[in-house]
mmCIF file of C-alpha atoms in Angstrom:
data_model
loop_
_atom_site.group_PDB
_atom_site.id
_atom_site.type_symbol
_atom_site.label_atom_id
_atom_site.label_comp_id
_atom_site.label_asym_id
_atom_site.label_seq_id
_atom_site.Cartn_x
_atom_site.Cartn_y
_atom_site.Cartn_z
ATOM 1 C CA MET A 1 0.000 0.000 0.000
ATOM 2 C CA ASP A 2 1.230 3.490 -0.879
ATOM 3 C CA PHE A 3 1.140 5.005 2.602
ATOM 4 C CA LYS A 4 2.174 8.463 1.452
ATOM 5 C CA GLY A 5 -0.547 8.589 -1.174
ATOM 6 C CA ALA A 6 -3.148 7.319 1.289
ATOM 7 C CA TYR A 7 -2.037 9.944 3.812
ATOM 8 C CA VAL A 8 -2.353 12.752 1.256
ATOM 9 C CA ARG A 9 -5.851 11.616 0.239
ATOM 10 C CA ALA A 10 -6.897 11.226 3.876
ATOM 11 C CA LEU A 11 -5.645 14.741 4.685
ATOM 12 C CA ARG A 12 -7.546 16.171 1.730
ATOM 13 C CA GLY A 13 -10.692 14.355 2.837
ATOM 14 C CA VAL A 14 -10.413 15.730 6.381
ATOM 15 C CA ARG A 15 -10.027 19.266 5.033
ATOM 16 C CA GLU A 16 -13.150 18.864 2.915
ATOM 17 C CA ASP A 17 -15.227 17.595 5.882
ATOM 18 C CA VAL A 18 -13.435 19.350 8.748
ATOM 19 C CA ARG A 19 -16.632 20.202 10.663
ATOM 20 C CA LEU A 20 -17.813 16.619 10.499
ATOM 21 C CA TYR A 21 -14.539 15.357 11.939
ATOM 22 C CA LEU A 22 -14.412 18.032 14.654
ATOM 23 C CA VAL A 23 -17.876 17.016 15.880
ATOM 24 C CA ALA A 24 -16.894 13.338 15.824
ATOM 25 C CA ILE A 25 -13.642 13.915 17.723
ATOM 26 C CA SER A 26 -15.450 16.032 20.334
ATOM 27 C CA SER A 27 -17.942 13.225 20.970
ATOM 28 C CA LEU A 28 -15.173 10.644 21.148
ATOM 29 C CA THR A 29 -13.190 12.798 23.580
ATOM 30 C CA VAL A 30 -16.116 12.871 26.018
ATOM 31 C CA ALA A 31 -16.373 9.085 25.827
ATOM 32 C CA PHE A 32 -12.655 8.616 26.489
ATOM 33 C CA LEU A 33 -12.821 11.138 29.347
ATOM 34 C CA CYS A 34 -15.383 8.946 31.095
ATOM 35 C CA LEU A 35 -13.154 5.910 30.666
ATOM 36 C CA GLY A 36 -10.022 7.819 31.737
ATOM 37 C CA GLY A 37 -11.772 9.137 34.855
ATOM 38 C CA ALA A 38 -12.790 5.612 35.850
ATOM 39 C CA LEU A 39 -9.239 4.366 35.275
ATOM 40 C CA LEU A 40 -7.886 7.238 37.395
ATOM 41 C CA GLY A 41 -10.224 6.345 40.249
ATOM 42 C CA VAL A 42 -9.153 2.697 40.179
ATOM 43 C CA ALA A 43 -5.471 3.726 40.025
ATOM 44 C CA ASN A 44 -5.820 5.797 43.212
ATOM 45 C CA LEU A 45 -7.799 3.106 45.013
ATOM 46 C CA THR A 46 -5.105 0.588 44.084
ATOM 47 C CA ALA A 47 -2.369 2.936 45.327
ATOM 48 C CA LEU A 48 -4.255 3.392 48.602
ATOM 49 C CA SER A 49 -4.688 -0.366 48.976
ATOM 50 C CA GLU A 50 -0.991 -0.990 48.382
ATOM 51 C CA ARG A 51 -0.032 1.836 50.744
ATOM 52 C CA TRP A 52 -2.023 0.561 53.692
ATOM 53 C CA GLY A 53 -1.822 -3.129 52.886
ATOM 54 C CA ARG A 54 1.972 -3.050 52.641
ATOM 55 C CA SER A 55 2.711 -0.910 55.688
ATOM 56 C CA ASP A 56 0.717 -2.912 58.311
ATOM 57 C CA ARG A 57 -0.032 0.126 60.430
ATOM 58 C CA MET A 58 -1.860 0.511 63.689
ATOM 59 C CA SER A 59 -3.032 3.623 65.512
ATOM 60 C CA ILE A 60 -3.290 3.518 69.300
ATOM 61 C CA TYR A 61 -5.522 6.293 70.664
ATOM 62 C CA LEU A 62 -4.591 7.224 74.226
ATOM 63 C CA ARG A 63 -6.853 8.353 77.040
ATOM 64 C CA ASP A 64 -6.738 12.054 77.944
ATOM 65 C CA ASP A 65 -6.028 11.197 81.580
ATOM 66 C CA ALA A 66 -3.371 8.559 80.808
ATOM 67 C CA PRO A 67 -0.313 8.924 83.104
ATOM 68 C CA GLU A 68 2.800 10.038 81.199
ATOM 69 C CA VAL A 69 4.863 7.322 82.838
ATOM 70 C CA ASP A 70 2.518 4.609 81.567
ATOM 71 C CA VAL A 71 2.467 6.145 78.094
ATOM 72 C CA SER A 72 6.281 6.215 77.971
ATOM 73 C CA ARG A 73 6.467 2.638 79.224
ATOM 74 C CA LEU A 74 3.996 1.454 76.566
ATOM 75 C CA THR A 75 5.848 3.302 73.792
ATOM 76 C CA MET A 76 9.203 1.818 74.805
ATOM 77 C CA ALA A 77 7.724 -1.680 75.044
ATOM 78 C CA LEU A 78 6.311 -1.388 71.552
ATOM 79 C CA GLN A 79 9.602 -0.066 70.158
ATOM 80 C CA GLU A 80 11.423 -3.083 71.572
ATOM 81 C CA HIS A 81 8.965 -5.592 70.122
ATOM 82 C CA PRO A 82 10.758 -7.739 67.490
ATOM 83 C CA ALA A 83 7.984 -7.299 64.917
ATOM 84 C CA VAL A 84 7.756 -3.498 65.228
ATOM 85 C CA ALA A 85 9.664 -1.201 62.881
ATOM 86 C CA LYS A 86 8.406 2.125 64.273
ATOM 87 C CA ALA A 87 6.436 3.245 67.306
ATOM 88 C CA ASN A 88 6.011 7.025 67.297
ATOM 89 C CA TYR A 89 4.231 8.905 70.069
ATOM 90 C CA ASN A 90 2.243 11.972 68.944
ATOM 91 C CA SER A 91 0.820 14.377 71.479
ATOM 92 C CA ALA A 92 -2.651 15.828 70.996
ATOM 93 C CA GLU A 93 -1.106 19.054 69.659
ATOM 94 C CA VAL A 94 1.032 17.174 67.134
ATOM 95 C CA SER A 95 -1.943 15.062 66.017
ATOM 96 C CA ARG A 96 -4.011 18.194 65.514
ATOM 97 C CA ALA A 97 -1.247 19.959 63.557
ATOM 98 C CA ARG A 98 -0.739 16.951 61.260
ATOM 99 C CA PHE A 99 -4.446 16.578 60.620
ATOM 100 C CA LEU A 100 -4.990 20.277 59.873
ATOM 101 C CA ASP A 101 -1.970 20.585 57.588
ATOM 102 C CA GLY A 102 -3.368 22.228 54.442
ATOM 103 C CA ASN A 103 -6.988 22.065 55.765
ATOM 104 C CA SER A 104 -7.732 25.514 57.177
ATOM 105 C CA ALA A 105 -11.485 24.877 56.918
ATOM 106 C CA LEU A 106 -11.232 22.302 59.734
ATOM 107 C CA ARG A 107 -9.441 24.497 62.276
ATOM 108 C CA ASP A 108 -12.648 25.059 64.257
ATOM 109 C CA LEU A 109 -12.798 21.408 65.323
ATOM 110 C CA PRO A 110 -12.534 21.040 69.122
ATOM 111 C CA ARG A 111 -9.245 20.013 70.708
ATOM 112 C CA SER A 112 -10.876 16.850 72.067
ATOM 113 C CA ALA A 113 -11.204 15.606 68.487
ATOM 114 C CA PHE A 114 -7.434 15.052 68.373
ATOM 115 C CA PRO A 115 -6.294 12.606 71.081
ATOM 116 C CA ALA A 116 -2.668 11.662 71.647
ATOM 117 C CA THR A 117 -1.674 8.601 69.651
ATOM 118 C CA ILE A 118 1.041 6.026 69.143
ATOM 119 C CA GLU A 119 1.514 5.252 65.452
ATOM 120 C CA LEU A 120 2.791 1.719 64.944
ATOM 121 C CA GLU A 121 4.322 0.160 61.842
ATOM 122 C CA LEU A 122 5.447 -3.458 61.551
ATOM 123 C CA LYS A 123 8.583 -4.721 59.848
ATOM 124 C CA PRO A 124 8.162 -6.031 56.275
ATOM 125 C CA ASN A 125 9.055 -9.578 57.347
ATOM 126 C CA ALA A 126 6.742 -9.602 60.383
ATOM 127 C CA HIS A 127 4.302 -12.496 60.753
ATOM 128 C CA PRO A 128 0.786 -11.613 59.475
ATOM 129 C CA LYS A 129 -0.726 -12.390 62.889
ATOM 130 C CA ALA A 130 1.698 -10.099 64.745
ATOM 131 C CA LEU A 131 -0.472 -6.992 64.258
ATOM 132 C CA THR A 132 -3.544 -8.724 65.693
ATOM 133 C CA GLN A 133 -1.601 -10.056 68.676
ATOM 134 C CA ILE A 134 -0.110 -6.651 69.457
ATOM 135 C CA ALA A 135 -3.511 -4.973 69.085
ATOM 136 C CA GLU A 136 -5.136 -7.387 71.540
ATOM 137 C CA SER A 137 -2.310 -6.934 74.046
ATOM 138 C CA VAL A 138 -2.385 -3.135 73.829
ATOM 139 C CA ALA A 139 -6.195 -2.906 73.973
ATOM 140 C CA ALA A 140 -6.117 -4.717 77.321
ATOM 141 C CA GLN A 141 -4.355 -1.727 78.946
ATOM 142 C CA ARG A 142 -7.543 0.242 79.517
ATOM 143 C CA SER A 143 -5.938 2.744 81.880
ATOM 144 C CA VAL A 144 -3.803 4.083 79.034
ATOM 145 C CA VAL A 145 -5.482 3.078 75.798
ATOM 146 C CA GLU A 146 -8.842 4.416 74.630
ATOM 147 C CA GLU A 147 -9.052 2.590 71.284
ATOM 148 C CA VAL A 148 -6.905 0.572 68.860
ATOM 149 C CA ASP A 149 -7.399 0.777 65.107
ATOM 150 C CA THR A 150 -5.633 -1.750 62.845
ATOM 151 C CA TYR A 151 -7.364 -0.460 59.662
ATOM 152 C CA ARG A 152 -8.208 -4.026 58.646
ATOM 153 C CA SER A 153 -11.901 -3.277 58.104
ATOM 154 C CA TRP A 154 -10.944 -0.161 56.165
ATOM 155 C CA PHE A 155 -8.561 -2.159 53.997
ATOM 156 C CA GLU A 156 -11.256 -4.758 53.291
ATOM 157 C CA ARG A 157 -13.631 -2.000 52.171
ATOM 158 C CA ILE A 158 -10.954 -0.567 49.890
ATOM 159 C CA ALA A 159 -10.339 -4.021 48.383
ATOM 160 C CA ALA A 160 -14.075 -4.393 47.727
ATOM 161 C CA LEU A 161 -14.173 -0.949 46.117
ATOM 162 C CA ILE A 162 -11.228 -1.843 43.900
ATOM 163 C CA GLY A 163 -12.991 -5.004 42.735
ATOM 164 C CA ALA A 164 -16.175 -3.060 41.992
ATOM 165 C CA GLY A 165 -14.157 -0.319 40.300
ATOM 166 C CA ARG A 166 -12.387 -2.769 38.012
ATOM 167 C CA THR A 167 -15.699 -4.324 37.043
ATOM 168 C CA LEU A 168 -17.059 -0.855 36.316
ATOM 169 C CA VAL A 169 -14.008 -0.042 34.186
ATOM 170 C CA ILE A 170 -14.471 -3.227 32.136
ATOM 171 C CA VAL A 171 -18.157 -2.462 31.537
ATOM 172 C CA LEU A 172 -17.413 1.191 30.802
ATOM 173 C CA ALA A 173 -14.552 0.278 28.479
ATOM 174 C CA SER A 174 -16.853 -2.017 26.506
ATOM 175 C CA LEU A 175 -19.462 0.739 26.203
ATOM 176 C CA VAL A 176 -16.867 3.371 25.262
ATOM 177 C CA LEU A 177 -15.273 1.162 22.606
ATOM 178 C CA ALA A 178 -18.687 0.341 21.154
ATOM 179 C CA CYS A 179 -19.499 4.059 21.171
ATOM 180 C CA VAL A 180 -16.202 4.883 19.466
ATOM 181 C CA MET A 181 -16.786 2.303 16.744
ATOM 182 C CA ALA A 182 -20.333 3.577 16.151
ATOM 183 C CA ILE A 183 -19.284 7.239 15.963
ATOM 184 C CA VAL A 184 -16.317 6.520 13.704
ATOM 185 C CA ALA A 185 -18.404 4.253 11.491
ATOM 186 C CA ASN A 186 -21.139 6.874 11.054
ATOM 187 C CA THR A 187 -18.577 9.601 10.377
ATOM 188 C CA ILE A 188 -16.852 7.492 7.726
ATOM 189 C CA ARG A 189 -20.208 6.627 6.123
ATOM 190 C CA LEU A 190 -20.923 10.328 5.696
ATOM 191 C CA ALA A 191 -17.420 10.914 4.366
ATOM 192 C CA VAL A 192 -17.803 8.048 1.875
ATOM 193 C CA ALA A 193 -21.169 9.413 0.745
ATOM 194 C CA SER A 194 -19.673 12.849 0.090
ATOM 195 C CA ARG A 195 -16.833 11.294 -1.943
ATOM 196 C CA ARG A 196 -18.940 8.746 -3.772
ATOM 197 C CA GLU A 197 -18.119 10.106 -7.217
ATOM 198 C CA GLU A 198 -14.381 10.074 -6.458
ATOM 199 C CA ILE A 199 -14.591 6.423 -5.364
ATOM 200 C CA GLU A 200 -16.475 5.470 -8.545
ATOM 201 C CA VAL A 201 -13.820 7.131 -10.717
ATOM 202 C CA LEU A 202 -11.020 5.365 -8.839
ATOM 203 C CA LYS A 203 -12.750 1.993 -9.232
ATOM 204 C CA MET A 204 -13.303 2.531 -12.955
ATOM 205 C CA CYS A 205 -9.578 3.346 -13.299
ATOM 206 C CA GLY A 206 -8.709 -0.025 -11.785
ATOM 207 C CA ALA A 207 -8.102 0.969 -8.141
ATOM 208 C CA THR A 208 -8.161 -1.947 -5.728
ATOM 209 C CA ASN A 209 -10.403 -2.098 -2.684
ATOM 210 C CA ALA A 210 -7.364 -1.684 -0.431
ATOM 211 C CA PHE A 211 -6.337 1.478 -2.314
ATOM 212 C CA VAL A 212 -9.788 3.016 -1.890
ATOM 213 C CA ARG A 213 -10.143 1.889 1.724
ATOM 214 C CA ALA A 214 -6.722 3.079 2.964
ATOM 215 C CA PRO A 215 -7.414 6.845 3.432
ATOM 216 C CA PHE A 216 -10.681 6.147 5.258
ATOM 217 C CA VAL A 217 -8.944 3.746 7.655
ATOM 218 C CA LEU A 218 -6.292 6.397 8.319
ATOM 219 C CA GLU A 219 -9.026 8.954 8.998
ATOM 220 C CA GLY A 220 -10.752 6.630 11.466
ATOM 221 C CA THR A 221 -7.450 5.865 13.189
ATOM 222 C CA ALA A 222 -6.708 9.575 13.489
ATOM 223 C CA GLN A 223 -10.147 10.221 15.004
ATOM 224 C CA GLY A 224 -9.704 7.621 17.738
ATOM 225 C CA LEU A 225 -6.095 8.602 18.436
ATOM 226 C CA CYS A 226 -6.816 12.343 18.603
ATOM 227 C CA ALA A 227 -9.817 11.803 20.885
ATOM 228 C CA ALA A 228 -7.806 9.599 23.267
ATOM 229 C CA LEU A 229 -4.942 12.114 23.296
ATOM 230 C CA LEU A 230 -7.268 15.048 23.943
ATOM 231 C CA SER A 231 -9.025 13.206 26.767
ATOM 232 C CA LEU A 232 -5.673 12.469 28.435
ATOM 233 C CA GLY A 233 -4.713 16.132 28.099
ATOM 234 C CA VAL A 234 -7.954 17.357 29.676
ATOM 235 C CA LEU A 235 -7.719 14.738 32.418
ATOM 236 C CA ALA A 236 -4.107 15.715 33.175
ATOM 237 C CA LEU A 237 -4.956 19.439 33.336
ATOM 238 C CA ALA A 238 -7.845 18.793 35.730
ATOM 239 C CA PHE A 239 -5.763 16.400 37.849
ATOM 240 C CA PHE A 240 -2.782 18.704 38.328
ATOM 241 C CA ALA A 241 -4.997 21.768 38.821
ATOM 242 C CA LEU A 242 -6.818 20.068 41.705
ATOM 243 C CA ARG A 243 -3.894 18.024 42.997
ATOM 244 C CA ALA A 244 -2.759 20.519 45.657
ATOM 245 C CA GLU A 245 -6.232 20.918 47.157
ATOM 246 C CA VAL A 246 -7.219 17.256 47.009
ATOM 247 C CA GLY A 247 -3.723 16.094 47.971
ATOM 248 C CA GLY A 248 -3.872 17.969 51.286
ATOM 249 C CA ALA A 249 -7.066 16.197 52.301
ATOM 250 C CA LEU A 250 -5.766 12.783 51.221
ATOM 251 C CA ARG A 251 -2.491 13.328 53.060
ATOM 252 C CA SER A 252 -4.340 14.211 56.256
ATOM 253 C CA PHE A 253 -6.936 11.449 56.147
ATOM 254 C CA LEU A 254 -5.159 8.638 54.284
ATOM 255 C CA ASP A 255 -1.441 9.538 54.379
ATOM 256 C CA MET A 256 -1.072 9.357 50.585
ATOM 257 C CA GLN A 257 -0.800 11.598 47.545
ATOM 258 C CA PRO A 258 -3.107 11.226 44.520
ATOM 259 C CA VAL A 259 -1.491 9.475 41.561
ATOM 260 C CA PHE A 260 -2.057 9.905 37.843
ATOM 261 C CA LEU A 261 -2.411 7.181 35.238
ATOM 262 C CA SER A 262 0.740 5.157 34.629
ATOM 263 C CA PRO A 263 2.559 5.534 31.274
ATOM 264 C CA LEU A 264 1.503 1.996 30.364
ATOM 265 C CA VAL A 265 -2.191 2.765 30.925
ATOM 266 C CA MET A 266 -1.935 6.008 28.930
ATOM 267 C CA LEU A 267 -0.206 4.181 26.090
ATOM 268 C CA GLY A 268 -2.895 1.496 26.190
ATOM 269 C CA LEU A 269 -5.619 4.148 25.974
ATOM 270 C CA LEU A 270 -3.963 5.738 22.938
ATOM 271 C CA VAL A 271 -3.450 2.387 21.218
ATOM 272 C CA ALA A 272 -7.045 1.365 21.942
ATOM 273 C CA GLY A 273 -8.322 4.658 20.512
ATOM 274 C CA GLY A 274 -6.387 4.267 17.295
ATOM 275 C CA ALA A 275 -7.156 0.576 16.904
ATOM 276 C CA VAL A 276 -10.909 0.911 17.501
ATOM 277 C CA GLY A 277 -11.051 3.909 15.205
ATOM 278 C CA ALA A 278 -9.330 1.911 12.457
ATOM 279 C CA ALA A 279 -11.633 -1.077 12.975
ATOM 280 C CA GLY A 280 -14.759 1.082 12.918
ATOM 281 C CA SER A 281 -13.760 2.841 9.709
ATOM 282 C CA ALA A 282 -12.683 -0.415 7.997
ATOM 283 C CA LEU A 283 -16.030 -2.082 8.766
ATOM 284 C CA SER A 284 -17.993 0.979 7.704
ATOM 285 C CA VAL A 285 -16.279 1.540 4.369
ATOM 286 C CA ARG A 286 -16.191 -2.124 3.433
ATOM 287 C CA ARG A 287 -19.588 -2.287 1.743
ATOM 288 C CA TYR A 288 -19.318 1.132 0.095
ATOM 289 C CA ILE A 289 -16.292 0.475 -2.066
ATOM 290 C CA ARG A 290 -18.057 -2.137 -4.213
ATOM 291 C CA VAL A 291 -19.327 -0.079 -7.136
#
């Protein structure tokens, strides 16, 4: 196939129907934005799951009237435990400062909302049951400890959300790809109709089906690729514009920063856009080149 010739004819065709292609690309961009947003949500849920699932953390909330000697003794005992990597004591003032970092709207919360804590983190090679055993032992010291949170229930909810999110992405991806094929196919049908006389002349001059089909396939590929690229650009602009504001809340509540789509996912989205666009145009033009 003469790629250069097909490219020139495809470019001429786009110029002749530029409004048609702009409308099609706009519609495709919205579809890819929906898919990209779902992928971004799953990426952040996965990052959160890995963050908390890997660290094996535990927060020990201390009583307001807990004796300092008992608190120091408990902290030292935890630091010396063979399965513990870190055991950091945070006073109520420190806990409040960390929570309100970058969240000025929450400064009116009462001081009692921020108890002193001991933040615990296990070693990477610690036995899976070590966290539960430590939690049960610490919770028994009622004169010092108000509550123990191992985040296990939270992690299970996150895992369930990730599973639901992945299912949603698969369903949404199927709908988006079907939408892309339909939009590209309809656009190419209109383009073929407007160039019907040109196709008839080419066929009468001995042009093969592949020769006639090539520029339309390139046009469909360009539609899908441009729409996927534009959607990634819009998604990136929105993400980095809101990252500082959203990141502060996530850092305070979940101790993590929002993440963007990985290069592999972005590449996959671009490839999928181009491939589906090419498939949609090839199927659409197939029955119109037989004159």
